[in-house]
Phi, psi and omega in degrees: 000129181287164183294325178294318179295320178298316180296319179295321178293320180295323179281350179085016181279331176229162179287135179274107181244036178284113186264014187289342182262341188242138173248117187305322181293321185285324187250010182293332182281355181084224183289149178288145179246146176087350181265345182081006180232143180244143177269137181239126174062314191211141181296346178270359178249114184243130180242156185298174184294172182297326179297320178291326179293323180293324181272356178080017181251085180227146171224131180256145172243132181232130175241087184288151175262332181209177180295338177304331183281358180296333180300319179298321178298313181297319180295316179295314182295321179297330177280002177088017181264126173297142186233129171261121183252117180257108185258016186293337182266355184269156173286153188302325182290318176292323179298320178296320178297320179293320178295318177298317177298314181296322179295317177295321178298311181293324177294315182294328181257014176060032177265201178217155177235137183221135177279124182266319179208182178299119179062027174230126186233149176247122177254121182240135177294170184298328183269013182248134179250131177264125182259129179285157185266017180288149179293143185290332185271004183275140174272170184295333183274002173099352178267148177285148177284117185258009182271000000 
């Protein structure tokens, strides 16, 4: 697909028929059955089982290949699902675009974005609290409370 066609597909001017991610035989059946996991939007976006969805305890992990995959991040985050975005496989310019998109997304929906590791980010909706893993008995200067 040429760059003009890619840009037109991204803008929604023409239908995006890039088949490089999907194999019709493999994904014709929709969601996988019997594994306890459902595929959402894209086979690279995996969300927890239906039981977790009913209780509202879901976290999605997304490993985008290009900026085109930012839509999956936005759809999940808009639905109130915390999203872990792993940008380690992307080239730096596209990764920067995805981070800029994620920052705007979290700002617009009053969520937060946090860097978890190098090129790995956690996007949390407004109603989600991230708890740090520090020990409860530690003082600010690094010594344990011995009293």
